[in-house]
Amino acid sequence: MVREKSINQETPMVRLENLSKTFHVDEGDVRVLDSINLDIKKNEFLVLFGAGQCGKTTLLKMIAGLESSKSGSISIEGKPLKGFDPKVGMVYQTTALFPWLTVMGNVEFGPKVRGVSKAERRKKAQYYIDLVGLNGFENHFPSMLSGGMCQRVGIARAYCNDPQIILMDEPFGHLDAQTRYMMEEEVEKIWAKEKRTVIFVTNNIEEALYLADRIIILSECPASIQKEYTIDLQRPRNMVSSEFLRLREEISTLVELREGV
Amino acid sequence: MTMPKLSMTKDSRETLLYGILGIIAFLFVWQLACMYTNFGKIFPTPLVSIRAFFLAFVQPIGRYTLLSHIAISLRRVLVGYALSSVAGVIIGLLMGYSKMAYAIIYPIFCIIRPIPGIAWIPLAILWIGIGESTIYFIIFMGGFSQMVMNTMDGAQNLDTELVGVAKVLGAQENQIFSKIVLPSTIPYIFTGLQTSLSTSWMAVLAAEMITAREGAGWLILAGMQTGRIENNVIGMISIGAVGLVLASLLRNLERRLCRWSVRSR
């Protein structure tokens, strides 16, 4: 295939080879990931889509360095991943902001622990705070912000650390539908402006279709790659265009079929 | 509204009014009790007590005036309290953060913890003798376990997800401690500081009753022993007032340092 060839020509940003993961619990072993093989291109917006509770978050955590990968390998720009890679940033489902730090404190945390000078990191943090639309909230604590605003802080915090790869773990799962829709638009705008490789986990089909360059459909426990869709629709996507609806129908049928089994 | 804002709302004015009424009623019952019951034979009336209270600011009781007695007790408390707080926080963090430290210290600590600070008085006197150090030691033992317990609780309740977040952002192990463990423990440390302060204040009084010849604790005991009950009343009023001031100072500090935590808002 032509597409296969073009991927092989450049080193993928992230390469997952035969990646598996089993958790050992008292009741026995639970296999959550089953031989995942996946290449992710530079600046690609990749969505991992799966309805189940299994494996997706673990996969992101492994790329972030939060979970070990004993079976299979992860490499970033051709180099095997060891521990925490500064090229990787993450946005969490629970927002996971530091409650004792202000918006500014949260956003500048990465550069600060890496020893970037105060003037420089403040400037940068301010840029990303403005980018996510939180200008004026720099000195607010997370407990004073709404869920959507907290997640904006989470996004700015990830970006401010200059990662090449941003992992987003169901970042809008806890938001109401209206806010969620706004945040999806926001994420796309930010990504268009500040291109990064994004790996985005969701169980919402519309969200996946709205954001993705490519959607990887994962099967339920253990998660393995079931199908892959390259989405060539023009951005920003029209959620009621016939093509969008057709893909939505197709993917939901696929997922429902599987759940029916 | 164009009306200038009153500094008090209707509700808070009413609360204040009821508070004052409560105090007046209390003094009235005290006065009645002194006039019509046996209570009056040993106990001074409110007026006598209040007069004695203000006189005590200029006339020495024993060797010192009232303010000096309070200052002496206060100094003792602050020294013992500071020592127990620092030691308690360090040991508490250690126990909460390191499983090995916990395994080593916790069994001994479990035996020491239920022993009230004042139970150490006889041992302390035998060991250190009568003097300031003994009093510091008793106060130290009074507040120490509460500091350890609360700090340890905080460090154990650490949100491990936040530790992961910090590591992904590039924090090193020593930074995890100063930037994640410590700040997330601060609200717990303040709970410890509050309870430990009141037990320290109790401990100083007990220690002074037994081993000192000055201070608020000595004052209330001397009042009883010399039959000058008004001195006892004065001592008790000052103890209450100082305890109240200390606790509210600490609460203000907490509000400042823990603006982020929902509890202190």
Short mmCIF file of C-alpha atoms in Angstrom, two decimals:
data_model
loop_
_atom_site.label_atom_id
_atom_site.label_comp_id
_atom_site.label_asym_id
_atom_site.label_seq_id
_atom_site.Cartn_x
_atom_site.Cartn_y
_atom_site.Cartn_z
CA MET A 1 0.00 0.00 0.00
CA VAL A 2 1.12 3.52 -0.76
CA ARG A 3 0.31 4.80 2.71
CA GLU A 4 2.33 2.09 4.41
CA LYS A 5 5.33 3.07 2.41
CA SER A 6 5.21 6.74 3.30
CA ILE A 7 5.10 5.87 7.02
CA ASN A 8 8.20 3.75 6.71
CA GLN A 9 10.14 6.49 5.06
CA GLU A 10 10.26 8.68 8.17
CA THR A 11 10.79 7.49 11.73
CA PRO A 12 7.42 7.44 13.47
CA MET A 13 7.01 9.75 16.45
CA VAL A 14 5.77 6.85 18.54
CA ARG A 15 6.10 3.19 17.70
CA LEU A 16 4.38 0.49 19.71
CA GLU A 17 5.58 -3.01 19.00
CA ASN A 18 3.84 -6.09 20.27
CA LEU A 19 2.85 -4.20 23.38
CA SER A 20 0.99 -6.25 25.97
CA LYS A 21 0.17 -5.69 29.60
CA THR A 22 -1.08 -7.99 32.30
CA PHE A 23 -1.97 -6.90 35.81
CA HIS A 24 -1.45 -9.35 38.63
CA VAL A 25 -4.23 -9.12 41.15
CA ASP A 26 -5.35 -11.40 43.96
CA GLU A 27 -8.03 -13.01 41.81
CA GLY A 28 -5.48 -13.92 39.15
CA ASP A 29 -4.01 -12.26 36.09
CA VAL A 30 -5.93 -9.70 34.07
CA ARG A 31 -4.69 -9.08 30.59
CA VAL A 32 -5.61 -5.55 29.57
CA LEU A 33 -3.51 -5.02 26.43
CA ASP A 34 -2.87 -7.62 23.78
CA SER A 35 -0.04 -7.25 21.25
CA ILE A 36 -0.61 -3.70 20.11
CA ASN A 37 1.35 -2.70 17.01
CA LEU A 38 1.00 0.92 16.07
CA ASP A 39 3.00 3.70 14.43
CA ILE A 40 2.03 7.27 15.15
CA LYS A 41 3.27 9.98 12.83
CA LYS A 42 4.64 13.35 13.84
CA ASN A 43 1.84 15.88 14.44
CA GLU A 44 -0.82 13.29 13.88
CA PHE A 45 -4.05 13.53 15.87
CA LEU A 46 -4.67 9.91 16.77
CA VAL A 47 -7.79 8.81 18.61
CA LEU A 48 -7.95 5.54 20.51
CA PHE A 49 -11.59 4.60 20.57
CA GLY A 50 -13.09 1.85 22.66
CA ALA A 51 -16.29 1.46 24.59
CA GLY A 52 -14.84 -0.69 27.34
CA GLN A 53 -13.09 0.33 30.55
CA CYS A 54 -10.10 -1.73 29.65
CA GLY A 55 -6.60 -0.95 28.47
CA LYS A 56 -6.82 2.52 26.91
CA THR A 57 -5.72 4.46 29.95
CA THR A 58 -3.08 1.85 30.70
CA LEU A 59 -1.69 2.26 27.20
CA LEU A 60 -1.36 6.04 27.68
CA LYS A 61 0.19 5.55 31.11
CA MET A 62 2.78 3.24 29.59
CA ILE A 63 3.74 5.85 27.01
CA ALA A 64 3.87 8.48 29.78
CA GLY A 65 6.21 6.25 31.80
CA LEU A 66 3.70 5.73 34.60
CA GLU A 67 3.32 2.01 33.92
CA SER A 68 6.08 -0.38 33.06
CA SER A 69 6.04 -2.28 29.79
CA LYS A 70 7.57 -5.70 30.26
CA SER A 71 6.19 -7.28 27.17
CA GLY A 72 6.72 -5.51 23.86
CA SER A 73 8.35 -2.15 23.31
CA ILE A 74 7.63 1.53 23.02
CA SER A 75 9.98 3.80 21.11
CA ILE A 76 9.84 7.53 20.66
CA GLU A 77 11.52 8.96 17.56
CA GLY A 78 13.29 5.64 17.16
CA LYS A 79 14.69 5.51 20.69
CA PRO A 80 13.34 2.99 23.18
CA LEU A 81 11.37 4.64 25.96
CA LYS A 82 12.97 4.53 29.40
CA GLY A 83 11.05 5.92 32.35
CA PHE A 84 9.75 9.43 31.86
CA ASP A 85 10.48 11.08 28.54
CA PRO A 86 10.44 14.90 28.50
CA LYS A 87 8.94 14.70 25.01
CA VAL A 88 5.72 13.31 26.48
CA GLY A 89 3.02 15.34 28.22
CA MET A 90 -0.34 14.22 29.53
CA VAL A 91 -3.83 15.58 30.12
CA TYR A 92 -5.79 13.58 32.67
CA GLN A 93 -9.37 12.45 32.91
CA THR A 94 -9.59 13.78 36.48
CA THR A 95 -7.75 17.01 35.46
CA ALA A 96 -5.31 16.15 38.30
CA LEU A 97 -4.40 19.77 38.94
CA PHE A 98 -2.29 20.60 41.97
CA PRO A 99 -4.95 22.10 44.25
CA TRP A 100 -2.44 24.13 46.27
CA LEU A 101 -1.12 25.93 43.21
CA THR A 102 -2.83 28.72 41.30
CA VAL A 103 -3.59 28.45 37.59
CA MET A 104 -0.23 30.08 36.92
CA GLY A 105 1.50 27.77 39.41
CA ASN A 106 0.03 24.72 37.73
CA VAL A 107 0.88 25.79 34.20
CA GLU A 108 4.46 26.77 35.02
CA PHE A 109 5.10 23.63 37.10
CA GLY A 110 6.90 21.68 34.37
CA PRO A 111 9.34 24.42 33.34
CA LYS A 112 9.86 25.26 37.02
CA VAL A 113 10.96 21.77 38.06
CA ARG A 114 13.16 21.66 34.98
CA GLY A 115 14.91 24.80 36.13
CA VAL A 116 13.68 27.34 33.57
CA SER A 117 14.20 30.90 34.82
CA LYS A 118 11.21 32.64 36.37
CA ALA A 119 10.89 35.37 33.73
CA GLU A 120 11.04 32.88 30.91
CA ARG A 121 8.62 30.33 32.35
CA ARG A 122 6.14 33.03 33.37
CA LYS A 123 6.11 34.39 29.85
CA LYS A 124 5.56 30.98 28.42
CA ALA A 125 2.89 30.03 30.94
CA GLN A 126 1.09 33.29 30.23
CA TYR A 127 1.14 32.48 26.52
CA TYR A 128 -0.55 29.12 27.09
CA ILE A 129 -2.98 30.49 29.68
CA ASP A 130 -4.04 33.04 27.07
CA LEU A 131 -4.17 30.34 24.41
CA VAL A 132 -6.67 28.25 26.37
CA GLY A 133 -8.71 31.37 27.12
CA LEU A 134 -8.01 31.72 30.84
CA ASN A 135 -6.58 35.22 30.77
CA GLY A 136 -7.50 36.90 34.06
CA PHE A 137 -7.67 33.66 36.03
CA GLU A 138 -3.91 33.30 36.64
CA ASN A 139 -4.23 33.68 40.40
CA HIS A 140 -7.30 31.50 40.87
CA PHE A 141 -7.04 28.17 42.63
CA PRO A 142 -8.49 25.09 40.92
CA SER A 143 -11.22 24.82 43.58
CA MET A 144 -12.58 28.15 42.31
CA LEU A 145 -12.86 27.02 38.68
CA SER A 146 -15.49 25.05 36.77
CA GLY A 147 -14.75 21.61 35.34
CA GLY A 148 -14.22 22.92 31.82
CA MET A 149 -11.87 25.63 33.05
CA CYS A 150 -9.89 23.10 35.09
CA GLN A 151 -9.39 20.98 32.00
CA ARG A 152 -8.21 24.07 30.10
CA VAL A 153 -5.58 24.50 32.81
CA GLY A 154 -4.64 20.85 32.38
CA ILE A 155 -4.16 21.37 28.65
CA ALA A 156 -2.10 24.53 29.15
CA ARG A 157 0.01 22.74 31.76
CA ALA A 158 0.78 19.92 29.34
CA TYR A 159 1.61 22.29 26.47
CA CYS A 160 3.75 24.62 28.58
CA ASN A 161 6.27 21.84 29.19
CA ASP A 162 7.08 21.70 25.46
CA PRO A 163 6.22 18.08 24.79
CA GLN A 164 6.24 16.69 21.27
CA ILE A 165 3.59 14.15 22.18
CA ILE A 166 0.50 14.98 24.18
CA LEU A 167 -1.53 12.16 25.66
CA MET A 168 -5.13 12.99 26.45
CA ASP A 169 -6.98 10.49 28.59
CA GLU A 170 -10.73 11.06 28.15
CA PRO A 171 -10.17 14.68 29.11
CA PHE A 172 -13.80 15.70 28.67
CA GLY A 173 -15.45 12.60 30.09
CA HIS A 174 -16.69 14.43 33.19
CA LEU A 175 -18.02 17.50 31.40
CA ASP A 176 -21.60 18.25 30.42
CA ALA A 177 -22.46 17.94 26.72
CA GLN A 178 -22.39 21.67 25.96
CA THR A 179 -19.02 22.28 27.64
CA ARG A 180 -17.66 19.14 26.07
CA TYR A 181 -18.54 20.36 22.60
CA MET A 182 -16.88 23.71 23.28
CA MET A 183 -13.75 22.02 24.60
CA GLU A 184 -13.50 19.78 21.53
CA GLU A 185 -13.54 22.87 19.32
CA GLU A 186 -10.96 24.44 21.59
CA VAL A 187 -8.64 21.45 21.45
CA GLU A 188 -8.81 21.38 17.70
CA LYS A 189 -8.04 25.10 17.47
CA ILE A 190 -5.07 24.76 19.80
CA TRP A 191 -3.80 21.74 17.92
CA ALA A 192 -4.14 23.59 14.60
CA LYS A 193 -2.16 26.47 16.03
CA GLU A 194 0.41 24.47 17.98
CA LYS A 195 0.89 21.23 16.09
CA ARG A 196 1.85 18.32 18.27
CA THR A 197 1.42 14.59 18.09
CA VAL A 198 -1.75 13.94 20.06
CA ILE A 199 -2.94 10.57 21.29
CA PHE A 200 -6.48 11.05 22.48
CA VAL A 201 -8.52 8.42 24.29
CA THR A 202 -12.30 8.58 24.18
CA ASN A 203 -15.41 6.45 24.19
CA ASN A 204 -17.47 9.08 22.40
CA ILE A 205 -17.83 8.48 18.66
CA GLU A 206 -18.62 12.08 17.73
CA GLU A 207 -15.65 13.34 19.69
CA ALA A 208 -13.43 10.84 17.93
CA LEU A 209 -14.71 11.78 14.47
CA TYR A 210 -14.53 15.49 15.18
CA LEU A 211 -10.89 15.41 16.27
CA ALA A 212 -9.10 12.51 14.67
CA ASP A 213 -6.76 12.20 11.71
CA ARG A 214 -6.95 8.52 12.41
CA ILE A 215 -9.17 6.47 14.69
CA ILE A 216 -7.98 3.19 16.16
CA ILE A 217 -10.87 1.03 17.29
CA LEU A 218 -9.86 -1.09 20.25
CA SER A 219 -11.60 -4.25 21.26
CA GLU A 220 -12.71 -4.87 24.82
CA CYS A 221 -10.66 -6.61 27.48
CA PRO A 222 -7.90 -7.30 26.60
CA ALA A 223 -7.69 -4.30 24.27
CA SER A 224 -6.29 -5.06 20.86
CA ILE A 225 -6.51 -3.17 17.59
CA GLN A 226 -9.70 -4.15 15.86
CA LYS A 227 -9.96 -1.67 13.04
CA GLU A 228 -8.45 1.54 11.84
CA TYR A 229 -10.08 4.53 10.11
CA THR A 230 -8.25 7.39 8.45
CA ILE A 231 -10.49 10.43 8.56
CA ASP A 232 -9.90 12.74 5.62
CA LEU A 233 -12.80 15.11 6.25
CA GLN A 234 -12.07 18.80 6.08
CA ARG A 235 -11.48 20.60 9.38
CA PRO A 236 -13.27 21.94 11.32
CA ARG A 237 -15.60 19.06 10.79
CA ASN A 238 -19.22 19.43 10.08
CA MET A 239 -20.95 17.08 12.49
CA VAL A 240 -24.06 16.77 10.32
CA SER A 241 -22.37 16.26 6.95
CA SER A 242 -23.41 13.03 5.25
CA GLU A 243 -19.90 11.60 5.36
CA PHE A 244 -19.56 12.33 9.08
CA LEU A 245 -22.89 10.67 9.78
CA ARG A 246 -22.05 7.69 7.62
CA LEU A 247 -18.79 7.08 9.50
CA ARG A 248 -20.54 7.54 12.78
CA GLU A 249 -23.13 4.96 11.78
CA GLU A 250 -20.47 2.55 10.59
CA ILE A 251 -18.37 2.76 13.73
CA SER A 252 -21.32 2.50 16.09
CA THR A 253 -22.60 -0.56 14.23
CA LEU A 254 -19.17 -2.09 14.56
CA VAL A 255 -19.03 -1.42 18.29
CA GLU A 256 -22.61 -2.50 18.92
CA LEU A 257 -22.08 -5.71 17.00
CA ARG A 258 -19.17 -6.51 19.20
CA GLU A 259 -21.04 -5.69 22.35
CA GLY A 260 -23.92 -7.87 21.22
CA VAL A 261 -21.65 -10.89 21.17
CA MET B 1 -28.66 50.34 46.22
CA THR B 2 -27.31 53.80 46.95
CA MET B 3 -27.24 53.35 50.71
CA PRO B 4 -23.74 53.04 52.15
CA LYS B 5 -22.96 49.48 53.12
CA LEU B 6 -23.14 48.81 56.84
CA SER B 7 -20.17 46.91 58.15
CA MET B 8 -22.52 44.40 59.79
CA THR B 9 -25.49 42.68 58.29
CA LYS B 10 -28.75 42.35 60.18
CA ASP B 11 -27.97 38.73 61.01
CA SER B 12 -24.53 39.36 62.41
CA ARG B 13 -25.85 42.27 64.51
CA GLU B 14 -28.46 39.98 65.99
CA THR B 15 -25.85 37.32 66.69
CA LEU B 16 -23.69 39.86 68.49
CA LEU B 17 -26.66 41.10 70.50
CA TYR B 18 -27.59 37.58 71.61
CA GLY B 19 -23.96 36.92 72.50
CA ILE B 20 -23.85 39.95 74.77
CA LEU B 21 -27.19 38.98 76.32
CA GLY B 22 -25.78 35.51 76.99
CA ILE B 23 -22.77 36.94 78.82
CA ILE B 24 -24.96 39.28 80.87
CA ALA B 25 -27.24 36.39 81.81
CA PHE B 26 -24.23 34.29 82.81
CA LEU B 27 -22.87 37.08 85.06
CA PHE B 28 -26.33 37.59 86.54
CA VAL B 29 -26.70 33.92 87.44
CA TRP B 30 -23.18 34.01 88.93
CA GLN B 31 -24.16 37.05 91.02
CA LEU B 32 -27.38 35.38 92.19
CA ALA B 33 -25.51 32.20 93.07
CA CYS B 34 -23.07 34.17 95.19
CA MET B 35 -25.87 36.03 96.96
CA TYR B 36 -28.24 33.18 97.70
CA THR B 37 -26.27 29.89 97.81
CA ASN B 38 -23.24 28.35 99.51
CA PHE B 39 -21.29 29.14 96.38
CA GLY B 40 -20.89 32.71 97.66
CA LYS B 41 -19.00 31.57 100.76
CA ILE B 42 -16.00 30.49 98.72
CA PHE B 43 -16.47 32.31 95.46
CA PRO B 44 -16.16 36.04 94.74
CA THR B 45 -18.98 37.89 92.97
CA PRO B 46 -18.51 38.96 89.34
CA LEU B 47 -17.84 42.55 90.34
CA VAL B 48 -15.15 41.57 92.87
CA SER B 49 -13.59 39.25 90.32
CA ILE B 50 -13.52 41.83 87.55
CA ARG B 51 -12.06 44.42 89.91
CA ALA B 52 -9.40 41.94 91.05
CA PHE B 53 -8.68 41.09 87.42
CA PHE B 54 -7.85 44.69 86.54
CA LEU B 55 -5.97 45.24 89.81
CA ALA B 56 -3.80 42.22 89.00
CA PHE B 57 -2.35 44.07 86.05
CA VAL B 58 -0.60 46.47 88.45
CA GLN B 59 -0.45 44.61 91.77
CA PRO B 60 1.82 41.57 91.77
CA ILE B 61 0.41 38.20 92.79
CA GLY B 62 3.25 36.20 94.28
CA ARG B 63 6.34 37.50 92.57
CA TYR B 64 4.80 38.86 89.37
CA THR B 65 1.88 40.82 88.00
CA LEU B 66 -0.78 39.02 85.98
CA LEU B 67 0.70 39.94 82.61
CA SER B 68 4.10 38.57 83.62
CA HIS B 69 2.51 35.33 84.79
CA ILE B 70 0.77 35.00 81.45
CA ALA B 71 3.94 35.88 79.56
CA ILE B 72 5.87 33.23 81.47
CA SER B 73 3.28 30.54 80.67
CA LEU B 74 3.10 31.69 77.11
CA ARG B 75 6.85 31.46 76.65
CA ARG B 76 6.86 27.95 78.07
CA VAL B 77 4.05 26.87 75.82
CA LEU B 78 5.60 28.36 72.73
CA VAL B 79 8.97 26.73 73.33
CA GLY B 80 7.52 23.29 74.06
CA TYR B 81 4.94 23.61 71.31
CA ALA B 82 7.48 24.71 68.71
CA LEU B 83 9.76 21.81 69.59
CA SER B 84 6.96 19.24 69.51
CA SER B 85 5.55 20.64 66.26
CA VAL B 86 8.85 20.54 64.42
CA ALA B 87 9.70 17.07 65.72
CA GLY B 88 6.14 15.84 65.13
CA VAL B 89 6.04 17.07 61.54
CA ILE B 90 9.41 15.54 60.72
CA ILE B 91 8.60 12.17 62.26
CA GLY B 92 5.05 12.23 60.88
CA LEU B 93 6.26 12.92 57.35
CA LEU B 94 8.88 10.23 57.68
CA MET B 95 6.32 7.69 58.86
CA GLY B 96 3.79 8.69 56.25
CA TYR B 97 6.24 8.70 53.37
CA SER B 98 8.57 5.82 54.12
CA LYS B 99 7.15 2.38 54.73
CA MET B 100 10.30 1.32 56.55
CA ALA B 101 10.23 4.28 58.96
CA TYR B 102 6.59 3.47 59.59
CA ALA B 103 7.37 -0.19 60.33
CA ILE B 104 10.11 0.77 62.78
CA ILE B 105 8.48 3.68 64.61
CA TYR B 106 4.78 2.85 64.60
CA PRO B 107 4.78 0.04 67.22
CA ILE B 108 6.66 2.15 69.78
CA PHE B 109 4.58 5.15 68.88
CA CYS B 110 1.36 3.22 69.46
CA ILE B 111 2.35 2.62 73.06
CA ILE B 112 3.47 6.19 73.69
CA ARG B 113 0.54 7.84 71.94
CA PRO B 114 -2.24 7.14 74.48
CA ILE B 115 -0.11 8.42 77.39
CA PRO B 116 -1.28 11.97 78.18
CA GLY B 117 1.42 14.62 78.42
CA ILE B 118 0.78 15.14 82.13
CA ALA B 119 1.45 11.48 82.86
CA TRP B 120 5.09 12.26 82.14
CA ILE B 121 5.32 14.75 85.00
CA PRO B 122 6.69 12.42 87.71
CA LEU B 123 9.21 10.83 85.40
CA ALA B 124 10.26 14.21 84.04
CA ILE B 125 10.82 15.59 87.52
CA LEU B 126 12.93 12.59 88.53
CA TRP B 127 14.80 12.66 85.30
CA ILE B 128 15.36 16.34 84.58
CA GLY B 129 14.57 17.86 87.97
CA ILE B 130 12.40 20.86 88.70
CA GLY B 131 12.93 23.63 86.21
CA GLU B 132 12.07 25.04 82.84
CA SER B 133 13.36 22.02 80.90
CA THR B 134 10.94 19.74 82.73
CA ILE B 135 8.04 21.98 81.80
CA TYR B 136 9.18 22.11 78.16
CA PHE B 137 9.42 18.33 78.16
CA ILE B 138 5.90 17.89 79.53
CA ILE B 139 4.47 20.28 76.94
CA PHE B 140 6.47 18.54 74.26
CA MET B 141 5.00 15.18 75.18
CA GLY B 142 1.53 16.71 75.31
CA GLY B 143 1.49 17.89 71.72
CA PHE B 144 3.92 15.55 70.04
CA SER B 145 1.73 12.54 69.28
CA GLN B 146 -1.06 14.65 67.83
CA MET B 147 1.39 16.32 65.49
CA VAL B 148 2.79 12.97 64.42
CA MET B 149 -0.64 11.41 63.89
CA ASN B 150 -2.03 14.24 61.81
CA THR B 151 1.08 14.75 59.71
CA MET B 152 1.38 11.03 59.08
CA ASP B 153 -2.27 10.90 58.10
CA GLY B 154 -1.69 13.69 55.60
CA ALA B 155 1.38 12.09 54.08
CA GLN B 156 -0.40 8.75 53.80
CA ASN B 157 -3.42 10.30 52.14
CA LEU B 158 -1.19 11.68 49.44
CA ASP B 159 -2.84 11.57 46.03
CA THR B 160 -0.50 9.25 44.15
CA GLU B 161 -1.92 10.42 40.84
CA LEU B 162 -0.49 13.88 41.54
CA VAL B 163 2.91 12.34 42.19
CA GLY B 164 2.66 10.73 38.76
CA VAL B 165 1.59 14.01 37.19
CA ALA B 166 4.62 15.75 38.68
CA LYS B 167 6.94 13.02 37.44
CA VAL B 168 5.54 13.20 33.91
CA LEU B 169 6.17 16.95 34.06
CA GLY B 170 9.80 16.25 34.93
CA ALA B 171 9.98 16.49 38.73
CA GLN B 172 12.81 14.63 40.46
CA GLU B 173 12.43 12.60 43.64
CA ASN B 174 13.55 15.43 45.97
CA GLN B 175 11.21 17.84 44.19
CA ILE B 176 8.32 15.41 44.67
CA PHE B 177 8.81 15.75 48.38
CA SER B 178 9.03 19.52 48.56
CA LYS B 179 6.51 20.32 45.83
CA ILE B 180 3.90 17.58 46.26
CA VAL B 181 4.13 15.72 49.56
CA LEU B 182 4.73 18.76 51.76
CA PRO B 183 2.08 21.12 50.35
CA SER B 184 -0.58 18.43 50.21
CA THR B 185 0.12 17.62 53.86
CA ILE B 186 -0.17 21.22 55.08
CA PRO B 187 -3.91 21.17 55.84
CA TYR B 188 -3.38 18.06 57.96
CA ILE B 189 -0.41 19.68 59.70
CA PHE B 190 -2.65 22.61 60.59
CA THR B 191 -5.26 20.31 62.10
CA GLY B 192 -2.45 18.86 64.18
CA LEU B 193 -1.21 22.33 65.13
CA GLN B 194 -4.70 23.30 66.33
CA THR B 195 -5.30 20.29 68.54
CA SER B 196 -1.71 20.19 69.74
CA LEU B 197 -1.90 23.85 70.74
CA SER B 198 -4.82 23.25 73.06
CA THR B 199 -3.22 20.20 74.65
CA SER B 200 0.06 22.11 75.03
CA TRP B 201 -1.79 24.87 76.80
CA MET B 202 -3.36 22.26 79.10
CA ALA B 203 0.00 20.64 79.69
CA VAL B 204 1.70 23.89 80.73
CA LEU B 205 -0.97 24.53 83.35
CA ALA B 206 -0.65 21.06 84.81
CA ALA B 207 3.13 21.29 84.79
CA GLU B 208 3.07 24.70 86.45
CA MET B 209 0.73 23.52 89.17
CA ILE B 210 3.24 20.92 90.18
CA THR B 211 6.69 22.22 89.38
CA ALA B 212 6.60 26.02 89.12
CA ARG B 213 6.29 29.09 91.32
CA GLU B 214 4.98 31.39 88.65
CA GLY B 215 2.78 31.29 85.55
CA ALA B 216 -0.97 30.99 84.99
CA GLY B 217 -1.05 27.39 86.24
CA TRP B 218 0.68 28.34 89.48
CA LEU B 219 -1.74 31.28 89.81
CA ILE B 220 -4.88 29.19 89.91
CA LEU B 221 -3.35 26.72 92.33
CA ALA B 222 -1.97 29.44 94.59
CA GLY B 223 -5.37 31.11 94.57
CA MET B 224 -6.85 27.96 96.02
CA GLN B 225 -4.05 27.32 98.50
CA THR B 226 -4.06 30.85 99.92
CA GLY B 227 -7.82 31.13 100.00
CA ARG B 228 -7.73 34.03 97.53
CA ILE B 229 -10.25 32.55 95.16
CA GLU B 230 -10.37 35.75 93.08
CA ASN B 231 -6.80 34.97 92.03
CA ASN B 232 -8.03 31.60 90.85
CA VAL B 233 -10.81 33.25 88.88
CA ILE B 234 -8.36 35.75 87.37
CA GLY B 235 -6.08 32.91 86.36
CA MET B 236 -8.92 31.03 84.72
CA ILE B 237 -10.15 34.05 82.80
CA SER B 238 -6.65 34.71 81.49
CA ILE B 239 -6.16 31.07 80.54
CA GLY B 240 -9.38 31.14 78.56
CA ALA B 241 -8.52 34.44 76.89
CA VAL B 242 -4.99 33.40 75.93
CA GLY B 243 -6.19 30.04 74.59
CA LEU B 244 -8.78 31.82 72.48
CA VAL B 245 -6.25 34.32 71.08
CA LEU B 246 -3.72 31.60 70.25
CA ALA B 247 -6.30 29.45 68.47
CA SER B 248 -7.62 32.33 66.38
CA LEU B 249 -4.11 33.49 65.45
CA LEU B 250 -3.41 30.00 64.20
CA ARG B 251 -6.67 29.88 62.27
CA ASN B 252 -5.77 33.13 60.54
CA LEU B 253 -2.38 31.76 59.58
CA GLU B 254 -4.04 28.64 58.22
CA ARG B 255 -6.46 30.70 56.15
CA ARG B 256 -3.50 32.51 54.67
CA LEU B 257 -1.39 29.44 53.92
CA CYS B 258 -4.21 27.16 52.82
CA ARG B 259 -6.26 29.52 50.70
CA TRP B 260 -6.55 26.70 48.18
CA SER B 261 -8.12 24.19 50.50
CA VAL B 262 -11.90 24.18 50.64
CA ARG B 263 -11.88 23.63 54.40
CA SER B 264 -10.31 26.98 55.22
CA ARG B 265 -12.49 29.12 52.98
#
